[in-house]
mmCIF file of C-alpha atoms (C1' of nucleotides) in Angstrom:
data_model
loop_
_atom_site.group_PDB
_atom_site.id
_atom_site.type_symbol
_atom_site.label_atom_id
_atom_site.label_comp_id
_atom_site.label_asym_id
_atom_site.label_seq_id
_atom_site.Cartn_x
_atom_site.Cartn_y
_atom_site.Cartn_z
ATOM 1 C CA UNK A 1 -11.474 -3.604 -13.696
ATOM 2 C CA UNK A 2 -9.352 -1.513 -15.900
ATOM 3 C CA UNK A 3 -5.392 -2.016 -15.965
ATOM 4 C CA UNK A 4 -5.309 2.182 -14.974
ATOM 5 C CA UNK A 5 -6.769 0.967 -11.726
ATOM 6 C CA UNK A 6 -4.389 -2.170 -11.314
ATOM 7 C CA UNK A 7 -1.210 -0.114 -11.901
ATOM 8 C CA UNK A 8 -2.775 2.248 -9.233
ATOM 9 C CA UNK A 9 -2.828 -0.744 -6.755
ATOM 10 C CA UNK A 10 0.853 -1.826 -7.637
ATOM 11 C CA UNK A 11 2.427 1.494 -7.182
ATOM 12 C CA UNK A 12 0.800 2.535 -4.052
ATOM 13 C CA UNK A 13 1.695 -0.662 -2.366
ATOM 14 C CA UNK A 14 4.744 -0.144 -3.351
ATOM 15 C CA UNK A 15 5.020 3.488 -1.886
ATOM 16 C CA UNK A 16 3.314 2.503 1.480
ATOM 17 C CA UNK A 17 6.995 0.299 2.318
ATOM 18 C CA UNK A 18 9.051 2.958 4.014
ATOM 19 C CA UNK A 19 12.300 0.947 2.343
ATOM 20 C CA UNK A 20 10.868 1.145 -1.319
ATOM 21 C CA UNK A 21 10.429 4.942 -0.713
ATOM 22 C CA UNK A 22 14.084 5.059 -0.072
ATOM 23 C CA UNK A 23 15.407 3.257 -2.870
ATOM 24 C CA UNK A 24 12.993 5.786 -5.024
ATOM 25 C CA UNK A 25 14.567 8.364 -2.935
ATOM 26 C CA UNK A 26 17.862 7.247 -3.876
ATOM 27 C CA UNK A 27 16.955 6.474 -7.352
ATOM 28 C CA UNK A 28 15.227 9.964 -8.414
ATOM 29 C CA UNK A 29 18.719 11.206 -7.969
ATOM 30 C CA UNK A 30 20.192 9.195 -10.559
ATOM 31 C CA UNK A 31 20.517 5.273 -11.583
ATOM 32 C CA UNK A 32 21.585 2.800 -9.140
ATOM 33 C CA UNK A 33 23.096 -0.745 -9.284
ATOM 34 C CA UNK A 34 21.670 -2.986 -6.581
ATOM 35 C CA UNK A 35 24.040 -2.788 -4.044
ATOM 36 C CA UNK A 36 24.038 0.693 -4.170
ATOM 37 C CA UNK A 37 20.341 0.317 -3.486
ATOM 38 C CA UNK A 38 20.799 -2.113 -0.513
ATOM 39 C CA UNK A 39 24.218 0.322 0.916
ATOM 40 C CA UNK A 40 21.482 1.891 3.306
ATOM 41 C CA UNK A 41 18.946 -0.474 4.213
ATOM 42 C CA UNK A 42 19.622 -3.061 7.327
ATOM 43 C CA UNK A 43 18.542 -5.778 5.208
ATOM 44 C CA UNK A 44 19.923 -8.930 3.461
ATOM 45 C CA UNK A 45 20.358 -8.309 -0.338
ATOM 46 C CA UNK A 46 17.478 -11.008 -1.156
ATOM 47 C CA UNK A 47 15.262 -8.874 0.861
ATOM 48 C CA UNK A 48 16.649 -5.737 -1.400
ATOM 49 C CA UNK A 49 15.902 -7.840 -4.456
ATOM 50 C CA UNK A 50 11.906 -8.700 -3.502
ATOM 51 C CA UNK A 51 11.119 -5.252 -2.775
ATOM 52 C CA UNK A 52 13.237 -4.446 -6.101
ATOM 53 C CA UNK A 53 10.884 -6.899 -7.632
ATOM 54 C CA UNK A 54 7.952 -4.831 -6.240
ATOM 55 C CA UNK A 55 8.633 -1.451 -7.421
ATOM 56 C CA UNK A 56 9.704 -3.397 -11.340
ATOM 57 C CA UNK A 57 5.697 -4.950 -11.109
ATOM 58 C CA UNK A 58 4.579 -1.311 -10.169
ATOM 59 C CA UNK A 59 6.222 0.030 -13.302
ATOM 60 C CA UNK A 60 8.184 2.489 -10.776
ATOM 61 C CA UNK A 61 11.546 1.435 -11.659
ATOM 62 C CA UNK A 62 13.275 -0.370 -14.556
ATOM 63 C CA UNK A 63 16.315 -2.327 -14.369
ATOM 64 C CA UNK A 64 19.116 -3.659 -16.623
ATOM 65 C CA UNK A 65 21.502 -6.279 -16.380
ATOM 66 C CA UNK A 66 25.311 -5.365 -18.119
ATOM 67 C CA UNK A 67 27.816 -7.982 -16.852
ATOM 68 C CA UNK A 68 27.358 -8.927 -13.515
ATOM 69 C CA UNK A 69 25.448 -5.443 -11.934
ATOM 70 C CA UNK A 70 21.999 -4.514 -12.241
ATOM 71 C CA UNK A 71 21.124 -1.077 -13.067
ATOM 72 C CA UNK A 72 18.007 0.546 -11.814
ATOM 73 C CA UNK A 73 16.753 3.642 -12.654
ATOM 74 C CA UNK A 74 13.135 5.900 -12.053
ATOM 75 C CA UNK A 75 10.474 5.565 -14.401
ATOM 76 C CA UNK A 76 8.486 8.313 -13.925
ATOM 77 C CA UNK A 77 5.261 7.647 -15.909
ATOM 78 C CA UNK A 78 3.545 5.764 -13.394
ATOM 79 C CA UNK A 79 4.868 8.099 -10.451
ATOM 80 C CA UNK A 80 2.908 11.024 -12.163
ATOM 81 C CA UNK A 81 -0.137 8.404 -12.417
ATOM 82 C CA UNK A 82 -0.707 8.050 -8.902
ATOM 83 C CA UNK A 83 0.395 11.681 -7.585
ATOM 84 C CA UNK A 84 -3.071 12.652 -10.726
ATOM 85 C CA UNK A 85 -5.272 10.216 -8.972
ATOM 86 C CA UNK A 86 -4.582 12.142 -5.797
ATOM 87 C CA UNK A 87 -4.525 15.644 -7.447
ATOM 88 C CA UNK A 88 -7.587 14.848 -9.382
ATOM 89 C CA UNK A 89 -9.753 13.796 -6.238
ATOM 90 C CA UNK A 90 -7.833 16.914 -3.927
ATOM 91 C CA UNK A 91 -9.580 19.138 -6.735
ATOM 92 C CA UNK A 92 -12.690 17.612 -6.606
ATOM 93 C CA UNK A 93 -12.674 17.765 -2.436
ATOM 94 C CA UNK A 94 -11.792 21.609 -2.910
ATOM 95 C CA UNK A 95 -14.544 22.355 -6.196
ATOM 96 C CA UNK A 96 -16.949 21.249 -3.256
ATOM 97 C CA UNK A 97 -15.930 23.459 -0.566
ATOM 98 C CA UNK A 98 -15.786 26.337 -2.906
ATOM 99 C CA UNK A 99 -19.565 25.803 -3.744
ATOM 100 C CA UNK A 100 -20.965 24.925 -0.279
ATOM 101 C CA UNK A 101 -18.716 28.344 0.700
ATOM 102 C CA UNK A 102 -20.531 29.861 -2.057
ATOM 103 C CA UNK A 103 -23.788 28.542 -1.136
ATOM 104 C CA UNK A 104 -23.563 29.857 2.437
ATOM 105 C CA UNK A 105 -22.370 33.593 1.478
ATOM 106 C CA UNK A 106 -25.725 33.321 -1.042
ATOM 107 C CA UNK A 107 -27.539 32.250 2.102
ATOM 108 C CA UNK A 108 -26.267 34.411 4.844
ATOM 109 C CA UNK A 109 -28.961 37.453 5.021
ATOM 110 C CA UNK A 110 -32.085 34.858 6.044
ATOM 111 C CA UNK B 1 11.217 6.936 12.264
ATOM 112 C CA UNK B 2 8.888 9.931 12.300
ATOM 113 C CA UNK B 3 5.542 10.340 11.998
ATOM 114 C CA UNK B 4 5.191 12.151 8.744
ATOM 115 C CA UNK B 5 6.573 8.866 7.084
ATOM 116 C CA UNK B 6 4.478 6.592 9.682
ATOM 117 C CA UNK B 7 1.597 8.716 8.106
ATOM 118 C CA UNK B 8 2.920 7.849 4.823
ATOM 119 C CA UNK B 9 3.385 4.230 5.004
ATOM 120 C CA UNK B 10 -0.565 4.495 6.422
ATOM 121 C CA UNK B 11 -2.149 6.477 3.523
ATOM 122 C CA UNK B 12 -0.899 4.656 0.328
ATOM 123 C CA UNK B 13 -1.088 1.609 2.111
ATOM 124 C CA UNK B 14 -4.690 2.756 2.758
ATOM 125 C CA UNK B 15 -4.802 3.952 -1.007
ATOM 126 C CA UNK B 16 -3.614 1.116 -2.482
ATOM 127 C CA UNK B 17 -6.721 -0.916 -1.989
ATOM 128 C CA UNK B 18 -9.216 -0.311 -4.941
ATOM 129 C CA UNK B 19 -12.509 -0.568 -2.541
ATOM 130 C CA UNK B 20 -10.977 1.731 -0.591
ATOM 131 C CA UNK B 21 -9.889 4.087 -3.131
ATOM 132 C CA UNK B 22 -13.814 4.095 -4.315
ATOM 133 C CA UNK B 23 -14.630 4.967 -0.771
ATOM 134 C CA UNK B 24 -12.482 8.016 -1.440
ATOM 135 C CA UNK B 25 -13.986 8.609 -4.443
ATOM 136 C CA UNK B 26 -17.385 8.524 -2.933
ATOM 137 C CA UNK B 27 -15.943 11.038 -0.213
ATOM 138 C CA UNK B 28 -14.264 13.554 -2.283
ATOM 139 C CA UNK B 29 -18.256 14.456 -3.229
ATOM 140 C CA UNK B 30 -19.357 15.067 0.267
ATOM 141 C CA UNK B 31 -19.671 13.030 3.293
ATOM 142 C CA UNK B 32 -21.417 9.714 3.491
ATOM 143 C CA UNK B 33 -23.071 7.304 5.986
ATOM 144 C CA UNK B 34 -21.118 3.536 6.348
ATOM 145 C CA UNK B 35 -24.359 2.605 4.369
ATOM 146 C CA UNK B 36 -24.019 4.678 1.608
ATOM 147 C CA UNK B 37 -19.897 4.077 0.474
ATOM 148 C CA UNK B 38 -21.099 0.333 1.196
ATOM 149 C CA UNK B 39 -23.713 0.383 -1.088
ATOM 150 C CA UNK B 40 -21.733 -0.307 -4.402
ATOM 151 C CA UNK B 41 -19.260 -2.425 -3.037
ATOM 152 C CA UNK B 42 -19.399 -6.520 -3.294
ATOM 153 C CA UNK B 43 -19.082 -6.817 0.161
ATOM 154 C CA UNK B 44 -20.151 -7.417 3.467
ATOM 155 C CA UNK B 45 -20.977 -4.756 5.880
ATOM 156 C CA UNK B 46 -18.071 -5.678 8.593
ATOM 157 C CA UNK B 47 -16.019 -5.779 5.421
ATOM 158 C CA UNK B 48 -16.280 -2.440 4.674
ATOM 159 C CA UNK B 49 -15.848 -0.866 8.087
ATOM 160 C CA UNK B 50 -12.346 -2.411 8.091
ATOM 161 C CA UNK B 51 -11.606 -0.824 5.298
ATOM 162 C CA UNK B 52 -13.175 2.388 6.865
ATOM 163 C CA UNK B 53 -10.925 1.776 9.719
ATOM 164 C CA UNK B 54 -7.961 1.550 7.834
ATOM 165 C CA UNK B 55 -8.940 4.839 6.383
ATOM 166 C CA UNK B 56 -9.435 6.477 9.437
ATOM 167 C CA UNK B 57 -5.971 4.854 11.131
ATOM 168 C CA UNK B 58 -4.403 6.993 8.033
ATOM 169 C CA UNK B 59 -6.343 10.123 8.860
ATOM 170 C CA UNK B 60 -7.257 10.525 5.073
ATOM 171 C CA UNK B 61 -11.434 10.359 6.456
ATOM 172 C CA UNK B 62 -12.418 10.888 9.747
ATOM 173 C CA UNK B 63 -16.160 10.203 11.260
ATOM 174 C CA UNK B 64 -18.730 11.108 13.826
ATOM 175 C CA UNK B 65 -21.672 9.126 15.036
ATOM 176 C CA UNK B 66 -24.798 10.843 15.201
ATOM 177 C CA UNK B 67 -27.898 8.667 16.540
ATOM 178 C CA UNK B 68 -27.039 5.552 15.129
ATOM 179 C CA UNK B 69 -25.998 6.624 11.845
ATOM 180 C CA UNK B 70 -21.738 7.170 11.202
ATOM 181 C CA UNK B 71 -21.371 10.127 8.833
ATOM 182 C CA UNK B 72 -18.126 9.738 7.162
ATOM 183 C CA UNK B 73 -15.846 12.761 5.636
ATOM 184 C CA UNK B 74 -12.724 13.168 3.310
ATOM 185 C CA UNK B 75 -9.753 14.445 5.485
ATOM 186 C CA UNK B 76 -7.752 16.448 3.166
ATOM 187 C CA UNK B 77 -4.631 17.142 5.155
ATOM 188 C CA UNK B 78 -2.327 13.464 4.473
ATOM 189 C CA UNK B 79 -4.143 13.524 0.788
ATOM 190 C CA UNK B 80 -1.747 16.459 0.248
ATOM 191 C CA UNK B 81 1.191 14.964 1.907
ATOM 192 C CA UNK B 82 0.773 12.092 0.288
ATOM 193 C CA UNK B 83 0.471 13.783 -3.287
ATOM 194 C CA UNK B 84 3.697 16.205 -2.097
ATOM 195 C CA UNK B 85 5.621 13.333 -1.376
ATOM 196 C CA UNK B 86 5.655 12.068 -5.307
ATOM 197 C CA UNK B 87 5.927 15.326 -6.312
ATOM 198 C CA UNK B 88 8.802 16.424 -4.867
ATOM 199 C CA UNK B 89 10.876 13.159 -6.001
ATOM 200 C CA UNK B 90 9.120 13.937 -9.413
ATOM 201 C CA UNK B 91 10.666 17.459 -8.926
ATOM 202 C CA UNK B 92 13.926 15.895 -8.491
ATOM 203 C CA UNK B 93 14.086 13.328 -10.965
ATOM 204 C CA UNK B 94 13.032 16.038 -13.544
ATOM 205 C CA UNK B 95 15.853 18.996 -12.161
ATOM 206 C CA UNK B 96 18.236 15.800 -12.545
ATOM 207 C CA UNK B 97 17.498 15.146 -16.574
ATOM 208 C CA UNK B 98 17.534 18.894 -17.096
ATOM 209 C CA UNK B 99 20.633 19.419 -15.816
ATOM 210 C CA UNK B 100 21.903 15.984 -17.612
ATOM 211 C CA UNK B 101 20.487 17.263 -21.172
ATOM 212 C CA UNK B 102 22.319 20.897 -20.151
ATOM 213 C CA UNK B 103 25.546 19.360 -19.965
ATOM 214 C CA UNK B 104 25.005 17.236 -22.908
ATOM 215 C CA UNK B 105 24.211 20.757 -24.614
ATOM 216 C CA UNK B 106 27.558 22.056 -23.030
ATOM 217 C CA UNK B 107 29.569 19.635 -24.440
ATOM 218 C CA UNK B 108 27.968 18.465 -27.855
ATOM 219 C CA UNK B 109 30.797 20.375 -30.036
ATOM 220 C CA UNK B 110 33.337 17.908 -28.847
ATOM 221 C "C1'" DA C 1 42.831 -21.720 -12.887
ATOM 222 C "C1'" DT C 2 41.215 -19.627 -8.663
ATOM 223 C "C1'" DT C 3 38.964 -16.440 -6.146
ATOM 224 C "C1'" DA C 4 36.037 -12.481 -5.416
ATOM 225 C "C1'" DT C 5 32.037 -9.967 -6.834
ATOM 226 C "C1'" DA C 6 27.251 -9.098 -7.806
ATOM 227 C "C1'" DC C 7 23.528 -10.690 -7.884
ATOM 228 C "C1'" DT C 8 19.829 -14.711 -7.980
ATOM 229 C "C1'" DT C 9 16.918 -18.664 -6.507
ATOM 230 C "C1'" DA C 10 14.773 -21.440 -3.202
ATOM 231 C "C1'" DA C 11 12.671 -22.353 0.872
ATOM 232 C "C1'" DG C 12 11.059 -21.234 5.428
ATOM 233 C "C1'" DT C 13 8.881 -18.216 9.192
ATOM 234 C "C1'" DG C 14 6.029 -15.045 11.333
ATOM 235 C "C1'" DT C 15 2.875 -11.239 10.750
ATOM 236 C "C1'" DA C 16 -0.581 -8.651 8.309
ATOM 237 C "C1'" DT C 17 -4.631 -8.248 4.971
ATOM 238 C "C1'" DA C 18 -9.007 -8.976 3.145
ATOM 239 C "C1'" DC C 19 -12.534 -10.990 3.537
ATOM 240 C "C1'" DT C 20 -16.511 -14.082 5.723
ATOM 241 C "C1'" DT C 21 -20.603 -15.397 8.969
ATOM 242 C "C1'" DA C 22 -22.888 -15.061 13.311
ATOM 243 C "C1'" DA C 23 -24.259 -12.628 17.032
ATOM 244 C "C1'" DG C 24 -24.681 -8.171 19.652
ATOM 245 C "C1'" DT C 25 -25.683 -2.965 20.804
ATOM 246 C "C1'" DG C 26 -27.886 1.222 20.777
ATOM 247 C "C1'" DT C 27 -31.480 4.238 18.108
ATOM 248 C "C1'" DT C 28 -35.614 5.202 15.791
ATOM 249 C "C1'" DA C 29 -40.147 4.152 13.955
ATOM 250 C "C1'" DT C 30 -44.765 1.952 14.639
ATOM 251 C "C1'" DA D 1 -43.607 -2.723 23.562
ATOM 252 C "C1'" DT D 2 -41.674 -4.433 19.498
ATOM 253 C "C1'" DA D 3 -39.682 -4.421 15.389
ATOM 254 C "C1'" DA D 4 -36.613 -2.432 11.979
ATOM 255 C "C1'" DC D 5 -32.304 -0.053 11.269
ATOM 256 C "C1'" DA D 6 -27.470 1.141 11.295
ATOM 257 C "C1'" DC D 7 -23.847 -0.173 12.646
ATOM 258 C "C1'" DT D 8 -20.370 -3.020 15.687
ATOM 259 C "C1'" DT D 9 -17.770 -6.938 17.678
ATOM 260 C "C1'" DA D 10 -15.926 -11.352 17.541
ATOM 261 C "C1'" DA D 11 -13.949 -15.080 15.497
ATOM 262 C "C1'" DG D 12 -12.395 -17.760 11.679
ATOM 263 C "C1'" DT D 13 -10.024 -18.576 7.060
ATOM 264 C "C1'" DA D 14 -7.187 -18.021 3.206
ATOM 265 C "C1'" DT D 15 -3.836 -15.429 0.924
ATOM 266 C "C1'" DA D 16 -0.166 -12.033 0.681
ATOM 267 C "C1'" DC D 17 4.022 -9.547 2.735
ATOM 268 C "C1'" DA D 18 8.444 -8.787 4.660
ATOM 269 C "C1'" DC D 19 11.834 -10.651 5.931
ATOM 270 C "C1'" DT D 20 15.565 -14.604 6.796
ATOM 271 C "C1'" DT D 21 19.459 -18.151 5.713
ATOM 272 C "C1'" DA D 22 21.637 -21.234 2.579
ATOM 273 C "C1'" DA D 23 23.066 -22.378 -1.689
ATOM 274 C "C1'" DG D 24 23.711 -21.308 -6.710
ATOM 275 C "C1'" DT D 25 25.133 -18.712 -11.227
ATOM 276 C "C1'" DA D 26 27.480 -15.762 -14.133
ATOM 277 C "C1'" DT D 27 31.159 -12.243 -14.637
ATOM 278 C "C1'" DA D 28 35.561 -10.033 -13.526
ATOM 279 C "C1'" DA D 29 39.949 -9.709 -11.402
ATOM 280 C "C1'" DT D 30 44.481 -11.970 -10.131
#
DNA sequence: ATTATACTTAAGTGTATACTTAAGTGTTAT
DNA sequence: ATAACACTTAAGTATACACTTAAGTATAAT
């Protein structure tokens, strides 16, 4: 298995957790500390920091410690990674419609 | 909650499996019995229709039992949410750093 | 020096996932 | 009629996830 394909797993487990999508949320709009992160979420900070700690394994998000605050903040490589995997096989769905539509306006007049 | 983002949680949960992503894969050609996307997998057949399931509870395939054969098909519809979602926080990330390197444009003769 | 802040670690709990094997159902071929 | 086929259901196991509370560490403010 390739490391393409275990990335893939990593960040779209970490998008299926409606919580992780809104610290992304909140992140794409600019870098974060922690508990600026965990403001919104009815959750204890630990449970901020795990699912943190999955979106940092993913490659989503990057942090940095200055002093006693974390900073997180989008990293977008890995974002465009998964939304090609899905483009790529949306493409490949829609190729083969075009040609089976194709097929049957070759076929019509039998 | 609502739906959309019940949907959401479903399909890159669903995605985030590599056997099922190869199902997809498989699909994205043109529909397929249970046989035939189990057929390269290392697996049992019970194991696969779980993962079919799953697939199905996201509405990314859908299926239809003919005789006794299932005949399985790519549901394109949550695909494309799915692959809007990241785009549009890719949208805003990227609006965010233009508008960042603008003012750091706007005020680089200080 | 003391206290407050901002995480961080550890440990525990309950639920969900990803499989397995064994046995069963309805359909088609001989 | 019977045997093969294509799933399907049930049940079990082992690991992973999503939290929690309690306690700890390093930094900053008073």
């Amino acid at each position: 298995m390739f490391r393409a394909e275990a990335h893939l797993n990593l960040a779209f487990q970490a998008l299926a957790d409606p919580s992780r999508r809104a610290m992304v949320d909140r992140l794409v709009q600019g870098p974060a500390t922690v508990s600026e992160l965990a403001a919104p979420l009815a959750m204890s900070l630990p449970g901020v920091m795990q699912h943190l700690a999955v979106l940092e394994a993913s490659g989503l998000v990057v942090s940095e410690k200055i002093g006693r605050t974390r900073t997180c903040r989008i990293e977008p490589k890995v974002l465009t990674q998964a939304e090609q995997w899905i483009a790529e096989r949306r493409a490949l769905w829609e190729r083969r419609l075009d040609r089976l539509g194709q097929f049957l306006d070759e076929t019509k007049d039998d």
